[in-house]
PDB file of C-alpha atoms in Angstrom:
ATOM      1  CA  MET C   1       0.485 -13.577 -11.645  1.00 98.00           C
ATOM      2  CA  ARG C   2       0.531  -9.836 -12.221  1.00 98.00           C
ATOM      3  CA  ALA C   3       1.904  -6.822 -10.365  1.00 98.00           C
ATOM      4  CA  ILE C   4       0.202  -3.460  -9.939  1.00 98.00           C
ATOM      5  CA  PHE C   5       1.572  -0.124  -8.708  1.00 97.00           C
ATOM      6  CA  HIS C   6       1.906   3.551  -9.441  1.00 97.00           C
ATOM      7  CA  CYS C   7       5.309   5.160  -9.769  1.00 98.00           C
ATOM      8  CA  ASP C   8       6.844   8.535 -10.376  1.00 98.00           C
ATOM      9  CA  LYS C   9       8.990   9.376 -13.395  1.00 97.00           C
ATOM     10  CA  LYS C  10      12.042   7.802 -11.707  1.00 97.00           C
ATOM     11  CA  TRP C  11      10.192   4.508 -10.948  1.00 98.00           C
ATOM     12  CA  GLY C  12       9.840   5.539  -7.308  1.00 97.00           C
ATOM     13  CA  ILE C  13       6.912   4.008  -5.423  1.00 96.00           C
ATOM     14  CA  GLY C  14       7.081   5.327  -1.900  1.00 93.00           C
ATOM     15  CA  ARG C  15       8.412   7.565   0.809  1.00 90.00           C
ATOM     16  CA  GLY C  16       8.152   7.005   4.562  1.00 86.00           C
ATOM     17  CA  ASN C  17       6.316   3.664   4.100  1.00 79.00           C
ATOM     18  CA  ASP C  18       3.524   5.499   2.296  1.00 83.00           C
ATOM     19  CA  LEU C  19       2.435   6.442  -1.193  1.00 86.00           C
ATOM     20  CA  MET C  20       3.795   9.702  -2.592  1.00 92.00           C
ATOM     21  CA  PHE C  21       0.642  10.872  -4.323  1.00 95.00           C
ATOM     22  CA  THR C  22      -3.087  10.910  -3.600  1.00 95.00           C
ATOM     23  CA  LEU C  23      -4.611   9.703  -6.858  1.00 97.00           C
ATOM     24  CA  PRO C  24      -8.354   8.955  -6.703  1.00 98.00           C
ATOM     25  CA  ALA C  25      -8.578   7.634 -10.283  1.00 98.00           C
ATOM     26  CA  ASP C  26      -5.600   5.348  -9.688  1.00 98.00           C
ATOM     27  CA  MET C  27      -7.054   4.127  -6.372  1.00 96.00           C
ATOM     28  CA  LYS C  28     -10.354   3.361  -8.115  1.00 97.00           C
ATOM     29  CA  PHE C  29      -8.475   1.408 -10.802  1.00 98.00           C
ATOM     30  CA  PHE C  30      -6.569  -0.505  -8.093  1.00 98.00           C
ATOM     31  CA  ARG C  31      -9.765  -1.324  -6.165  1.00 97.00           C
ATOM     32  CA  GLU C  32     -11.681  -2.448  -9.244  1.00 98.00           C
ATOM     33  CA  THR C  33      -8.750  -4.485 -10.590  1.00 98.00           C
ATOM     34  CA  THR C  34      -7.941  -6.331  -7.343  1.00 98.00           C
ATOM     35  CA  LYS C  35     -11.412  -6.735  -5.807  1.00 98.00           C
ATOM     36  CA  GLY C  36     -12.223 -10.408  -5.308  1.00 98.00           C
ATOM     37  CA  LYS C  37      -8.629 -11.355  -6.155  1.00 98.00           C
ATOM     38  CA  VAL C  38      -5.499 -12.426  -4.265  1.00 98.00           C
ATOM     39  CA  VAL C  39      -3.124  -9.638  -3.224  1.00 98.00           C
ATOM     40  CA  VAL C  40       0.470 -10.460  -2.301  1.00 98.00           C
ATOM     41  CA  MET C  41       2.471  -8.076  -0.152  1.00 98.00           C
ATOM     42  CA  GLY C  42       5.213  -7.724   2.385  1.00 97.00           C
ATOM     43  CA  ARG C  43       4.763  -6.947   6.066  1.00 96.00           C
ATOM     44  CA  ASN C  44       5.390  -3.185   5.753  1.00 93.00           C
ATOM     45  CA  THR C  45       2.803  -2.820   3.002  1.00 94.00           C
ATOM     46  CA  LEU C  46       0.167  -4.403   5.240  1.00 95.00           C
ATOM     47  CA  LEU C  47       1.193  -2.145   8.128  1.00 93.00           C
ATOM     48  CA  SER C  48       0.867   0.922   5.860  1.00 91.00           C
ATOM     49  CA  PHE C  49      -2.883   0.286   5.403  1.00 92.00           C
ATOM     50  CA  PRO C  50      -5.373   2.045   7.718  1.00 90.00           C
ATOM     51  CA  ASN C  51      -4.991   0.442  11.169  1.00 91.00           C
ATOM     52  CA  GLY C  52      -2.702  -2.177   9.591  1.00 91.00           C
ATOM     53  CA  LYS C  53      -5.800  -4.100   8.496  1.00 95.00           C
ATOM     54  CA  PRO C  54      -5.950  -6.269   5.356  1.00 97.00           C
ATOM     55  CA  LEU C  55      -7.763  -5.068   2.253  1.00 97.00           C
ATOM     56  CA  LYS C  56     -11.436  -6.009   2.181  1.00 96.00           C
ATOM     57  CA  ASN C  57     -12.915  -8.373  -0.400  1.00 97.00           C
ATOM     58  CA  ARG C  58      -9.545  -9.891  -1.246  1.00 98.00           C
ATOM     59  CA  VAL C  59      -7.368 -12.770  -0.104  1.00 98.00           C
ATOM     60  CA  ASN C  60      -4.420 -11.003   1.571  1.00 98.00           C
ATOM     61  CA  VAL C  61      -1.193 -13.029   1.403  1.00 98.00           C
ATOM     62  CA  VAL C  62       1.624 -11.475   3.438  1.00 98.00           C
ATOM     63  CA  LEU C  63       5.268 -12.489   3.215  1.00 97.00           C
ATOM     64  CA  SER C  64       6.577 -11.953   6.746  1.00 96.00           C
ATOM     65  CA  PRO C  65       8.819 -13.647   9.306  1.00 93.00           C
ATOM     66  CA  GLU C  66       6.060 -13.258  11.914  1.00 94.00           C
ATOM     67  CA  ASP C  67       2.346 -14.067  11.923  1.00 93.00           C
ATOM     68  CA  MET C  68       0.428 -11.001  10.750  1.00 93.00           C
ATOM     69  CA  GLY C  69      -2.848 -11.836  12.447  1.00 90.00           C
ATOM     70  CA  GLU C  70      -6.459 -12.256  11.518  1.00 91.00           C
ATOM     71  CA  GLY C  71      -7.657 -11.824   7.965  1.00 94.00           C
ATOM     72  CA  VAL C  72      -4.341 -12.575   6.280  1.00 97.00           C
ATOM     73  CA  VAL C  73      -2.524 -15.651   5.059  1.00 98.00           C
ATOM     74  CA  THR C  74       1.006 -15.300   6.412  1.00 98.00           C
ATOM     75  CA  VAL C  75       3.799 -17.049   4.535  1.00 98.00           C
ATOM     76  CA  HIS C  76       7.361 -17.010   5.791  1.00 97.00           C
ATOM     77  CA  ASP C  77       9.462 -17.609   2.680  1.00 97.00           C
ATOM     78  CA  LEU C  78       9.226 -17.932  -1.091  1.00 96.00           C
ATOM     79  CA  ASP C  79       8.621 -21.694  -0.982  1.00 96.00           C
ATOM     80  CA  GLU C  80       5.585 -21.171   1.278  1.00 97.00           C
ATOM     81  CA  LEU C  81       4.439 -18.244  -0.851  1.00 98.00           C
ATOM     82  CA  PHE C  82       4.605 -20.196  -4.108  1.00 98.00           C
ATOM     83  CA  SER C  83       2.879 -23.175  -2.493  1.00 97.00           C
ATOM     84  CA  GLU C  84       0.031 -20.871  -1.385  1.00 98.00           C
ATOM     85  CA  LEU C  85      -0.211 -19.135  -4.768  1.00 98.00           C
ATOM     86  CA  ARG C  86      -0.516 -22.434  -6.637  1.00 97.00           C
ATOM     87  CA  LYS C  87      -4.015 -22.696  -5.081  1.00 97.00           C
ATOM     88  CA  TYR C  88      -5.275 -19.785  -7.221  1.00 98.00           C
ATOM     89  CA  PRO C  89      -5.552 -19.016 -10.942  1.00 97.00           C
ATOM     90  CA  ASP C  90      -2.604 -16.905 -12.152  1.00 95.00           C
ATOM     91  CA  GLU C  91      -4.900 -14.160 -13.446  1.00 96.00           C
ATOM     92  CA  ASP C  92      -6.364 -13.706  -9.933  1.00 98.00           C
ATOM     93  CA  ILE C  93      -3.005 -12.938  -8.237  1.00 98.00           C
ATOM     94  CA  PHE C  94      -1.672  -9.384  -7.875  1.00 98.00           C
ATOM     95  CA  VAL C  95       1.626  -8.374  -6.279  1.00 98.00           C
ATOM     96  CA  ILE C  96       0.989  -5.048  -4.507  1.00 98.00           C
ATOM     97  CA  GLY C  97       4.266  -4.220  -2.727  1.00 95.00           C
ATOM     98  CA  GLY C  98       6.529  -3.167  -1.298  1.00 94.00           C
ATOM     99  CA  ALA C  99       9.768  -2.602  -3.134  1.00 95.00           C
ATOM    100  CA  SER C 100      11.585  -5.804  -2.101  1.00 96.00           C
ATOM    101  CA  VAL C 101       8.495  -7.923  -2.866  1.00 98.00           C
ATOM    102  CA  TYR C 102       8.187  -6.288  -6.290  1.00 98.00           C
ATOM    103  CA  LYS C 103      11.897  -6.792  -6.961  1.00 97.00           C
ATOM    104  CA  THR C 104      11.623 -10.481  -6.050  1.00 97.00           C
ATOM    105  CA  LEU C 105       8.307 -11.299  -7.721  1.00 98.00           C
ATOM    106  CA  ILE C 106       8.118  -9.153 -10.879  1.00 98.00           C
ATOM    107  CA  PRO C 107      10.191 -11.731 -12.832  1.00 98.00           C
ATOM    108  CA  TYR C 108       7.383 -14.255 -12.060  1.00 98.00           C
ATOM    109  CA  CYS C 109       4.661 -11.869 -13.280  1.00 98.00           C
ATOM    110  CA  SER C 110       3.297 -12.263 -16.794  1.00 98.00           C
ATOM    111  CA  GLN C 111       2.049  -8.692 -16.747  1.00 98.00           C
ATOM    112  CA  VAL C 112       2.679  -5.503 -14.777  1.00 98.00           C
ATOM    113  CA  LEU C 113       0.041  -2.772 -14.538  1.00 98.00           C
ATOM    114  CA  VAL C 114       1.784   0.550 -13.978  1.00 98.00           C
ATOM    115  CA  THR C 115       0.208   3.931 -13.388  1.00 98.00           C
ATOM    116  CA  LYS C 116       2.932   6.357 -14.402  1.00 98.00           C
ATOM    117  CA  VAL C 117       2.839   9.745 -12.688  1.00 98.00           C
ATOM    118  CA  ALA C 118       4.553  12.540 -14.620  1.00 98.00           C
ATOM    119  CA  ALA C 119       6.173  13.990 -11.495  1.00 98.00           C
ATOM    120  CA  ASP C 120       9.074  13.433  -9.111  1.00 97.00           C
ATOM    121  CA  GLY C 121       7.737  12.184  -5.781  1.00 96.00           C
ATOM    122  CA  ASN C 122      11.115  12.356  -3.992  1.00 96.00           C
ATOM    123  CA  ALA C 123      10.862   8.612  -3.502  1.00 96.00           C
ATOM    124  CA  GLU C 124      12.883   6.565  -1.041  1.00 95.00           C
ATOM    125  CA  THR C 125      11.824   3.221  -2.494  1.00 95.00           C
ATOM    126  CA  PHE C 126      11.927   2.160  -6.113  1.00 96.00           C
ATOM    127  CA  VAL C 127      10.872  -0.656  -8.416  1.00 96.00           C
ATOM    128  CA  PRO C 128      12.872  -1.914 -11.390  1.00 95.00           C
ATOM    129  CA  ASP C 129      12.660   0.325 -14.471  1.00 97.00           C
ATOM    130  CA  LEU C 130      10.663  -1.886 -16.839  1.00 98.00           C
ATOM    131  CA  ASP C 131      11.458   0.394 -19.784  1.00 98.00           C
ATOM    132  CA  ALA C 132      15.133  -0.594 -19.354  1.00 97.00           C
ATOM    133  CA  ASP C 133      14.410  -4.313 -18.857  1.00 97.00           C
ATOM    134  CA  PRO C 134      14.703  -6.307 -22.103  1.00 97.00           C
ATOM    135  CA  ASP C 135      12.264  -8.935 -20.748  1.00 97.00           C
ATOM    136  CA  PHE C 136       9.420  -6.403 -20.584  1.00 98.00           C
ATOM    137  CA  THR C 137       7.494  -4.810 -23.436  1.00 98.00           C
ATOM    138  CA  LEU C 138       5.153  -1.853 -23.071  1.00 98.00           C
ATOM    139  CA  THR C 139       2.002  -3.235 -24.722  1.00 98.00           C
ATOM    140  CA  GLU C 140      -0.576  -0.608 -23.718  1.00 98.00           C
ATOM    141  CA  GLU C 141      -0.220   3.051 -22.806  1.00 98.00           C
ATOM    142  CA  GLY C 142      -3.281   5.140 -22.103  1.00 97.00           C
ATOM    143  CA  ASP C 143      -3.658   8.796 -22.873  1.00 98.00           C
ATOM    144  CA  PRO C 144      -2.608  11.131 -20.061  1.00 98.00           C
ATOM    145  CA  ILE C 145      -5.401  12.069 -17.657  1.00 98.00           C
ATOM    146  CA  ASP C 146      -5.483  14.514 -14.770  1.00 98.00           C
ATOM    147  CA  ASP C 147      -5.744  12.858 -11.360  1.00 98.00           C
ATOM    148  CA  ASN C 148      -5.802  15.274  -8.433  1.00 97.00           C
ATOM    149  CA  GLY C 149      -3.505  17.720 -10.227  1.00 97.00           C
ATOM    150  CA  TYR C 150      -1.086  15.093 -11.567  1.00 98.00           C
ATOM    151  CA  SER C 151      -0.807  13.823 -15.122  1.00 98.00           C
ATOM    152  CA  ILE C 152      -1.020  10.018 -15.091  1.00 98.00           C
ATOM    153  CA  ARG C 153      -1.020   7.251 -17.698  1.00 98.00           C
ATOM    154  CA  PHE C 154      -2.248   3.695 -17.235  1.00 98.00           C
ATOM    155  CA  CYS C 155       0.328   1.354 -18.798  1.00 98.00           C
ATOM    156  CA  THR C 156       0.628  -2.400 -19.265  1.00 98.00           C
ATOM    157  CA  TYR C 157       3.918  -4.249 -19.559  1.00 98.00           C
ATOM    158  CA  ASP C 158       4.107  -7.869 -20.702  1.00 98.00           C
ATOM    159  CA  ASN C 159       6.918 -10.100 -19.498  1.00 98.00           C
ATOM    160  CA  GLN C 160       8.501 -11.989 -22.393  1.00 98.00           C
ATOM    161  CA  ASN C 161      10.498 -14.279 -20.070  1.00 97.00           C
ATOM    162  CA  VAL C 162       8.227 -15.201 -17.129  1.00 97.00           C
ATOM    163  CA  LEU C 163       9.868 -17.314 -14.444  1.00 96.00           C
ATOM    164  CA  SER C 164       7.844 -20.319 -13.292  1.00 95.00           C
ATOM    165  CA  TYR C 165       6.918 -20.839  -9.665  1.00 92.00           C
ATOM    166  CA  GLY C 166       5.790 -24.398 -10.238  1.00 81.00           C
ATOM    167  CA  LYS C 167       2.345 -24.062 -11.812  1.00 64.00           C
TER     168      LYS C 167
END
């Protein structure tokens, strides 16, 4: 399993249940990386999508206390989530938010794909700082590129101590 997100320089990922930056190159990377794959998210992340609809061309797994409707696989707790995820190859699973889902599931991810934005987005929600986590190693860091007026870098972190969810 992997995680994917963009964050500001303070590891912030969102404000007002929305993204802080409009980044076309990052969105293209996200679409191309997750298309045809399994995306795992919390209820609020699903509701933040246009019309609260699941992402097309993906299996949308939503961790929520209530049924999230058509087009998604709703799971109610971690046991149900892990049972569902065991149906898919690890490399096809991407955790896509929000903050509490990242916090819970990143230790189970073998790799985290991070688009770092060299700006302060005045975030309200944050993910763990992988640079400060001894279990994670920055294994790839792209050159900075301009994306809609922001300098971004595509980075890959490998988890040296992946927790098992029963695979």
